Tab-separated table of C-alpha atoms and ligand atoms in Angstrom:
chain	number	residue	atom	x	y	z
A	1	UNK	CA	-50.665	-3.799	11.059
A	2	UNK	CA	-53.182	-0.856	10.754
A	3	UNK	CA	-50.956	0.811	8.122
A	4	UNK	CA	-51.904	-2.521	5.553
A	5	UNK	CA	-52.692	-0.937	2.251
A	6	UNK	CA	-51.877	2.808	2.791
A	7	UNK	CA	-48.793	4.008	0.956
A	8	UNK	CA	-46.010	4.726	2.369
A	9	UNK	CA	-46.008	8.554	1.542
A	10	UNK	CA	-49.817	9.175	3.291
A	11	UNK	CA	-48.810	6.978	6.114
A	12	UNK	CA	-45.902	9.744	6.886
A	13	UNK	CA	-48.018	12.455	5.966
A	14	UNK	CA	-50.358	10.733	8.630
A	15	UNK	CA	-48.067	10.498	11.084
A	16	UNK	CA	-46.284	13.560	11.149
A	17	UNK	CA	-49.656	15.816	11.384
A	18	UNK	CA	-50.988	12.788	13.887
A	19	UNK	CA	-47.937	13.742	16.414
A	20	UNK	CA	-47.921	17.418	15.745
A	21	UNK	CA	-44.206	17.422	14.446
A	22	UNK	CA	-43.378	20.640	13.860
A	23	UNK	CA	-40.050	21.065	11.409
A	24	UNK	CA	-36.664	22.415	12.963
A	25	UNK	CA	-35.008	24.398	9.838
A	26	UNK	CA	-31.541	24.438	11.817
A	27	UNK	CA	-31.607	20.617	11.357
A	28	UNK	CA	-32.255	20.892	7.804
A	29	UNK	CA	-35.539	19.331	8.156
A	30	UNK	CA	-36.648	19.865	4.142
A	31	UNK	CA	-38.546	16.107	3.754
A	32	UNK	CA	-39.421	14.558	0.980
A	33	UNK	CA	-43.006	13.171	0.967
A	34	UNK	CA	-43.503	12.175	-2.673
A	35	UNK	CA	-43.272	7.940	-3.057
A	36	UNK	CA	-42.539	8.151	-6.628
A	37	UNK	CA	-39.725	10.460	-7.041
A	38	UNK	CA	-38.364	8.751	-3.124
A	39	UNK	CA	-38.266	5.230	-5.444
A	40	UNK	CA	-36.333	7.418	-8.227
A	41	UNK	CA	-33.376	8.406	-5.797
A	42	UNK	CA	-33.484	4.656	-4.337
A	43	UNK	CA	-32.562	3.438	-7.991
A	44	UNK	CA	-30.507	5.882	-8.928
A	45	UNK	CA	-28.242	5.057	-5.787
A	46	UNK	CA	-27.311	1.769	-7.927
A	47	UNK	CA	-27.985	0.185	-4.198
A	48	UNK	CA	-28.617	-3.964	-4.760
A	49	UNK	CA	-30.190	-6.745	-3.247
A	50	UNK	CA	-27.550	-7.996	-0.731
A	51	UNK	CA	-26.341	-4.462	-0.215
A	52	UNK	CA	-26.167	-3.026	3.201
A	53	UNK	CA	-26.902	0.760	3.425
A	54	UNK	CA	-26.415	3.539	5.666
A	55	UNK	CA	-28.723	6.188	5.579
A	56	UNK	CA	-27.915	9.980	7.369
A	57	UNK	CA	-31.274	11.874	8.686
A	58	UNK	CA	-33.817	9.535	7.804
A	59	UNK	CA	-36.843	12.001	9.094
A	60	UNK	CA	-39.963	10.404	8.403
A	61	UNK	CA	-38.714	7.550	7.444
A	62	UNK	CA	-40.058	7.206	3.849
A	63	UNK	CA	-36.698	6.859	1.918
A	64	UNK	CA	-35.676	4.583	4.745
A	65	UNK	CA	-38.715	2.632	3.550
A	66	UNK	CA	-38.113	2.767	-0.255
A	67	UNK	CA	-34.250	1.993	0.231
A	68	UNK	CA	-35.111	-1.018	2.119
A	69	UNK	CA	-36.920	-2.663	-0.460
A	70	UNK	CA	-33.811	-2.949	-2.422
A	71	UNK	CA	-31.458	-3.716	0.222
A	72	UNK	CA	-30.711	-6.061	2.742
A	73	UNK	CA	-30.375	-3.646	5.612
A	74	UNK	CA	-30.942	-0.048	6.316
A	75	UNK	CA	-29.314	1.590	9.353
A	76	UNK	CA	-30.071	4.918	9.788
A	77	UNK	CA	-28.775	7.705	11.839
A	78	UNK	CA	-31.447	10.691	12.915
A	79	UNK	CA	-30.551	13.723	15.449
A	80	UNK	CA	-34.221	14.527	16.245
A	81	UNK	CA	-35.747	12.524	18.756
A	82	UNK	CA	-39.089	14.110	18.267
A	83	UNK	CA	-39.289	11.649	14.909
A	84	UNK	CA	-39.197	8.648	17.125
A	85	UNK	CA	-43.331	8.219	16.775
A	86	UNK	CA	-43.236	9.526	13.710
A	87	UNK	CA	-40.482	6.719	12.145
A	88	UNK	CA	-42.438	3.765	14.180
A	89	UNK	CA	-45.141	3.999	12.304
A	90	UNK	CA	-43.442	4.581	8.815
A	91	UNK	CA	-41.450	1.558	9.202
A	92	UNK	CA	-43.870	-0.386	11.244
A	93	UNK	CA	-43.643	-3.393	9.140
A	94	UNK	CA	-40.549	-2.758	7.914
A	95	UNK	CA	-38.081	-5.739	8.977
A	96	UNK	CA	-34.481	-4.681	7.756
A	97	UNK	CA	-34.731	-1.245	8.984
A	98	UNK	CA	-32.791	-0.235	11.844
A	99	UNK	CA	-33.028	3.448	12.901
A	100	UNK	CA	-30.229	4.889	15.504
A	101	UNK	CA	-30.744	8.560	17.134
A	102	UNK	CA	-27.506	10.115	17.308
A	103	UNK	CA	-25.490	12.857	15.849
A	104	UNK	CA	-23.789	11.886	12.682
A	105	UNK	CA	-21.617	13.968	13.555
A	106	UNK	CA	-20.422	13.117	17.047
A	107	UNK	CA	-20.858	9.266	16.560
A	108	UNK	CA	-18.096	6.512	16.141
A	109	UNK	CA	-19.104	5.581	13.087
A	110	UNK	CA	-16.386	3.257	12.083
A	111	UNK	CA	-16.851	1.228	15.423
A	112	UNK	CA	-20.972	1.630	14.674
A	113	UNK	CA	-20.425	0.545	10.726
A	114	UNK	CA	-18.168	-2.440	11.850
A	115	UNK	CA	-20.899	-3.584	14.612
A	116	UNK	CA	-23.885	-3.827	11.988
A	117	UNK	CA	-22.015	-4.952	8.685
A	118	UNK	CA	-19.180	-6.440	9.989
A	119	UNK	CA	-16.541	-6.581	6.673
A	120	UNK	CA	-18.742	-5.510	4.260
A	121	UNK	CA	-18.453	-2.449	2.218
A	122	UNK	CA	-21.655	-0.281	2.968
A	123	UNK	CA	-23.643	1.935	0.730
A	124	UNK	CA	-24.308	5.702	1.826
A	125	UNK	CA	-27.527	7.379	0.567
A	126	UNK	CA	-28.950	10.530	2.395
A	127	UNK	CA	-30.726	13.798	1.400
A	128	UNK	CA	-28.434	15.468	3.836
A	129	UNK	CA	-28.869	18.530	5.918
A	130	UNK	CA	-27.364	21.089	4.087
A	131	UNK	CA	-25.689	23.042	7.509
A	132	UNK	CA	-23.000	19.775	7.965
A	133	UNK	CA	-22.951	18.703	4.046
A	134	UNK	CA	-19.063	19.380	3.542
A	135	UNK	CA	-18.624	18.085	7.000
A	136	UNK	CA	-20.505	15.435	6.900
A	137	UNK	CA	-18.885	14.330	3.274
A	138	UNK	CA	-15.473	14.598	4.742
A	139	UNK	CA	-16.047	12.439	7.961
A	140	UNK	CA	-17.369	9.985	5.620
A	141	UNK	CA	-14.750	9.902	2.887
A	142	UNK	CA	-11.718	10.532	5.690
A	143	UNK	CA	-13.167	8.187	8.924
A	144	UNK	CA	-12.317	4.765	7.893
A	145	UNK	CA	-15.102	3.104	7.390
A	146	UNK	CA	-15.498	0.656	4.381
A	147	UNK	CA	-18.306	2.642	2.182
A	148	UNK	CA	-18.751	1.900	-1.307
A	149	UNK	CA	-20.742	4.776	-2.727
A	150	UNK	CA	-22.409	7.961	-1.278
A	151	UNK	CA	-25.476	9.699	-3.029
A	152	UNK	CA	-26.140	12.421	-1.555
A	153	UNK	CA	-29.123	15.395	-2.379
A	154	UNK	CA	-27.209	18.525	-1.651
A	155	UNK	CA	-27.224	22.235	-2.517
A	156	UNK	CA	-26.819	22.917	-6.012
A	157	UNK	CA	-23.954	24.859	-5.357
A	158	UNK	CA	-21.893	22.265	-3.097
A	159	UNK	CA	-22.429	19.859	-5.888
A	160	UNK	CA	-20.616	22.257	-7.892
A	161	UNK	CA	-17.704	22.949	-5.313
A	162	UNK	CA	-17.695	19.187	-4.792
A	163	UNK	CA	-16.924	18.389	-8.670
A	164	UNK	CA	-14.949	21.287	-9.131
A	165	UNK	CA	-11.728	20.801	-11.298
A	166	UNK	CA	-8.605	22.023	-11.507
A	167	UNK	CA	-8.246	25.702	-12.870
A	168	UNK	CA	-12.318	26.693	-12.161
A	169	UNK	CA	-13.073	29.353	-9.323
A	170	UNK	CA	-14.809	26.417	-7.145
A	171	UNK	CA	-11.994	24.175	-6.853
A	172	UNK	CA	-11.947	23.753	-3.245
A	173	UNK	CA	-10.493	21.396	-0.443
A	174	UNK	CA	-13.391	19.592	-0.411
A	175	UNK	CA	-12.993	19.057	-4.031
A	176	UNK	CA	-9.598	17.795	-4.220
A	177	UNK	CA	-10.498	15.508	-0.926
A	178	UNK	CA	-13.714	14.327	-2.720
A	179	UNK	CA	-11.829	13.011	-6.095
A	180	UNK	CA	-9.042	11.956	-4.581
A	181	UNK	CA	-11.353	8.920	-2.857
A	182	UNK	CA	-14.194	8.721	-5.749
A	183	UNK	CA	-15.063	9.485	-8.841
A	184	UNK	CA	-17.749	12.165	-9.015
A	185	UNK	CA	-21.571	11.967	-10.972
A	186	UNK	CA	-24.009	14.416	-11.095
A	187	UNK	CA	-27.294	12.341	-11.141
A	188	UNK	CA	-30.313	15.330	-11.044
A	189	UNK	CA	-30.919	18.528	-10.202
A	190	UNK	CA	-33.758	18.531	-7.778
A	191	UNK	CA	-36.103	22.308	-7.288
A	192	UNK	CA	-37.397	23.413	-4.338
A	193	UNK	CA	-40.598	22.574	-4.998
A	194	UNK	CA	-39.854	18.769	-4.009
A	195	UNK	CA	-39.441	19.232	-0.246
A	196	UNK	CA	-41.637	19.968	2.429
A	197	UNK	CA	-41.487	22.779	3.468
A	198	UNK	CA	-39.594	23.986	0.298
A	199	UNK	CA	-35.896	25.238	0.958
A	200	UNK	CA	-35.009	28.703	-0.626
A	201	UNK	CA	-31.839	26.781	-2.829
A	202	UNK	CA	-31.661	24.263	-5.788
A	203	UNK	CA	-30.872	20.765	-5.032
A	204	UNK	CA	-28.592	18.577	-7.024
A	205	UNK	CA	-28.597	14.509	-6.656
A	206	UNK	CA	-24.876	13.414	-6.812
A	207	UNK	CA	-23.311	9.918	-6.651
A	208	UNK	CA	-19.640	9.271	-5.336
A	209	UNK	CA	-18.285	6.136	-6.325
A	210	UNK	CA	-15.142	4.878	-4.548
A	211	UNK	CA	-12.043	5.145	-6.949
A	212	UNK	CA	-9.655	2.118	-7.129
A	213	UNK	CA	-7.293	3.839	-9.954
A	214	UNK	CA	-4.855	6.421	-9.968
A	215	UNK	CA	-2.164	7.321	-6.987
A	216	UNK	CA	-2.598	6.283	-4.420
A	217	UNK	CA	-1.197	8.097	-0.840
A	218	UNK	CA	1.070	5.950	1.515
A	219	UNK	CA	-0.099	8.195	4.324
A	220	UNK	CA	-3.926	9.583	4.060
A	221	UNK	CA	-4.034	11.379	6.829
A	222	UNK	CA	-0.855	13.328	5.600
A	223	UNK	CA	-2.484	13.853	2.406
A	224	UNK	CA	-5.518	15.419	3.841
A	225	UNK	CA	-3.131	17.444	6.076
A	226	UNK	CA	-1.566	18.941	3.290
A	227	UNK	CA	-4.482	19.286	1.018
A	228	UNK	CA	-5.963	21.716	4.052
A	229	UNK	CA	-2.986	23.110	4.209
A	230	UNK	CA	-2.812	24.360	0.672
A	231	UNK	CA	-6.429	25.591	0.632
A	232	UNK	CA	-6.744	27.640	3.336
A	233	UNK	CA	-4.991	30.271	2.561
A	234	UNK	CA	-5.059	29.774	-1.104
A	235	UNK	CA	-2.351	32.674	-1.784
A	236	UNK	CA	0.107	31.031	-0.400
A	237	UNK	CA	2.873	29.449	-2.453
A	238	UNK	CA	3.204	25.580	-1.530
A	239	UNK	CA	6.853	26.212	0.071
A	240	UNK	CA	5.022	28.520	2.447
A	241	UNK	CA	2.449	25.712	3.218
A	242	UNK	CA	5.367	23.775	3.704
A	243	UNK	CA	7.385	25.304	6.308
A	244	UNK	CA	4.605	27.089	7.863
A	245	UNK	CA	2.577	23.683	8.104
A	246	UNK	CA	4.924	20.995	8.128
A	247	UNK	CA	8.395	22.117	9.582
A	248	UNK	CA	10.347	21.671	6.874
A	249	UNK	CA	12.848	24.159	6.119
A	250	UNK	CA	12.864	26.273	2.956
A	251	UNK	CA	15.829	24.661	0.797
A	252	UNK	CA	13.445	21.332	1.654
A	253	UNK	CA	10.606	22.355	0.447
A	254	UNK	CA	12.277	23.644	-2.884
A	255	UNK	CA	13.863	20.250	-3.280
A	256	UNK	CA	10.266	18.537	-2.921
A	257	UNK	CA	8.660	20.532	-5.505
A	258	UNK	CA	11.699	20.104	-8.046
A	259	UNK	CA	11.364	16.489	-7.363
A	260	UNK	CA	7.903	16.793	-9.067
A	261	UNK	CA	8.518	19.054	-11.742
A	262	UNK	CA	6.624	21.588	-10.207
A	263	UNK	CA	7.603	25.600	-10.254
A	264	UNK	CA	9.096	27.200	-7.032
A	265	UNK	CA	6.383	30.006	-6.673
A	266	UNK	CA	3.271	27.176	-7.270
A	267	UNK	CA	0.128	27.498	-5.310
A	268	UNK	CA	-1.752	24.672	-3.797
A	269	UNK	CA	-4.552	25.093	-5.880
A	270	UNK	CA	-2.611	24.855	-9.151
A	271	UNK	CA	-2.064	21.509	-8.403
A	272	UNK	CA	-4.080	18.326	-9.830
A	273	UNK	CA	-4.988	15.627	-7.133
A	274	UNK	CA	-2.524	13.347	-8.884
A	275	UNK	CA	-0.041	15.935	-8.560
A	276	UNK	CA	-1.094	16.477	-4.821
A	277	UNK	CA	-0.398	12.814	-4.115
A	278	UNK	CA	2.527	12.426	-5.049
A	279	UNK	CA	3.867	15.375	-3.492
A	280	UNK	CA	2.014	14.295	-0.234
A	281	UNK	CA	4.122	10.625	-0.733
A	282	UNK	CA	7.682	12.750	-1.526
A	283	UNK	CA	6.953	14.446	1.576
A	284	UNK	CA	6.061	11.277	3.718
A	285	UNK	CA	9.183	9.878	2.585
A	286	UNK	CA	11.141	13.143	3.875
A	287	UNK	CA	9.437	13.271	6.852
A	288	UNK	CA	10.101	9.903	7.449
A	289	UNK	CA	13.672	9.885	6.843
A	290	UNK	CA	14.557	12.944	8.641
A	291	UNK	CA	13.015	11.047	11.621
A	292	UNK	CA	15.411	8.099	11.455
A	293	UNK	CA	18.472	9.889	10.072
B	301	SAM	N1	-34.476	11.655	4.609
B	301	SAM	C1	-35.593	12.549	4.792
B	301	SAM	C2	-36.149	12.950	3.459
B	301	SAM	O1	-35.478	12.694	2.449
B	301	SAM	O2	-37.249	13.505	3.423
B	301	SAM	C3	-35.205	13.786	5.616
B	301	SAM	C4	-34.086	14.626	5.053
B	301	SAM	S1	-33.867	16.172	5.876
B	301	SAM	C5	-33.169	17.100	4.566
B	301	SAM	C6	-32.429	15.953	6.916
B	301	SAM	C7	-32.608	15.050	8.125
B	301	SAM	O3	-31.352	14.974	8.808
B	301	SAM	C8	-33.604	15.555	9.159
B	301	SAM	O4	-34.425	14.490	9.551
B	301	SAM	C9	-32.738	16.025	10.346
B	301	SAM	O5	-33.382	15.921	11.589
B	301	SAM	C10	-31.562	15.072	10.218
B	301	SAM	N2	-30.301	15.587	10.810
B	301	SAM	C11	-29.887	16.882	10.896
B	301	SAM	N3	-28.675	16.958	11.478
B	301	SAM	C12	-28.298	15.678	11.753
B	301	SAM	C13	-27.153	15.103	12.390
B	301	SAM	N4	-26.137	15.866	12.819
B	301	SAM	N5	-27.101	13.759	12.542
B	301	SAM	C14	-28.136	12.965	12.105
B	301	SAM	N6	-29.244	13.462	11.502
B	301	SAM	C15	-29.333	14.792	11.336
């Protein structure tokens, strides 16, 4: 125990100049080293005693620390192997911390999620690399796992992509993915100065809280289908989507889109998530029944 007494923010410090780490920016590796503003995400994150919490790139360790003192577990999942000595001795005498090195990425997380919390919703908090953020919000909304809430530090300007509503220039895939699962709150906007080494971008705090309301899809992964579909080549009308992308023929697609009310020459990005979801279900249903009929 010869860490007894030093805060949690020198003993990294400590550490990370002890084992020469030297930072790999193509990992994202912006830390932050300040205990008092670390305790100020953990509480924002709304994560409880009880809770279980997965935690994506835990470098140093330190907000793996803070996080565990409100929770009753912290798993988290670090790429860099060169932390190893580094995280030891951060969360030396930390009990309910449990760090994995693997690629967050490239890791089964449902099957990992299930092992550790078996049944249990988990809570997702992470000052994320900023090269997989999109990606890395996707796999978690999209994989199956049971996760309550994700807060998340990411670039100021994903945060606004991520929000994004219908009719504004940053309404995105990602977007209409994003609030189709949870409800979206911007918590703080974070400058550079607040990492180590600083990062050229602002930073935003954001919360996503799993929604319970509003339609819901019979068939996700068609719904996520079709939501790519529409946004990648955003001046396409949606009957182009849906020939090109789903093999339905043209009269078909008209007679989806009149079943909703919506105009012939419509574009996927006109569309409100509600509006997306129920289209997604009409066109379950037709796929469905052209496959038994
Ligand atoms: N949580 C620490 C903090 O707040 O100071 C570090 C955050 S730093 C922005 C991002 C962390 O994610 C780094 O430790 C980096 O090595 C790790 N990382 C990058 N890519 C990853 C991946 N694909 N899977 C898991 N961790 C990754």
């Amino acid at each position: 125990m010869q860490n007894q007494g030093i805060s949690p923010g020198l003993r990294a410090r400590v550490a990370l100049e002890k084992h020469g780490f030297s930072f790999t920016h193509s990992l994202g590796q912006n830390f932050i080293l300040d205990d008092d503003f670390l305790e100020e995400i953990a509480l924002e994150s709304g994560v409880g005693e009880g809770e279980a919490v997965l935690e994506i790139g835990p470098g140093p360790g330190l907000l793996t620390h803070h996080l565990a003192s409100h929770c009753r577990k912290v798993l988290a999942l670090e790429i860099d192997r060169k932390l190893e000595p580094v995280l030891s001795e951060v969360l030396e005498d930390v009990e309910n911390a449990e760090v994995v090195f693997t690629d967050v990425m490239k890791c089964d997380l449902p099957t990992l999620l299930e092992e550790r919390f078996p049944g249990e919703d988990v809570q997702v908090v992470a000052n994320l690399p900023y090269y997989i953020t999109a990606d890395v919000i996707e796999r978690l909304l999209t994989c199956g796992a049971r996760i309550g809430s994700i807060t998340v530090m990411v670039q100021r300007e994903a945060a606004e992509r991520i929000g994004a509503h219908l009719g504004s220039k940053n309404y995105c895939a990602l977007a209409m993915l994003t609030q189709y699962y949870c409800d979206v709150e911007e918590l703080m906007d974070v400058p550079p100065e607040r990492f180590t080494p600083p990062p050229h971008v602002m930073s935003r705090l954001i919360r996503l809280n799993r929604r319970t309301d509003g339609p819901r899809a019979t068939d996700e992964k068609l719904l996520q289908r079709l939501i790519r579909s529409a946004f990648r080549m955003r001046r396409k009308t949606l009957v182009n989507n849906l020939t090109g992308d789903f093999g339905v023929s043209r009269e078909q697609a008209e007679e989806l889109l009149l079943s909703q009310n919506l105009d012939l020459r419509i574009r996927g990005e006109a569309l409100s998530v509600e509006q997306m979801t129920r289209l997604s279900n009409a066109l379950g249903e037709m796929l469905l029944s052209r496959a038994s009929g």
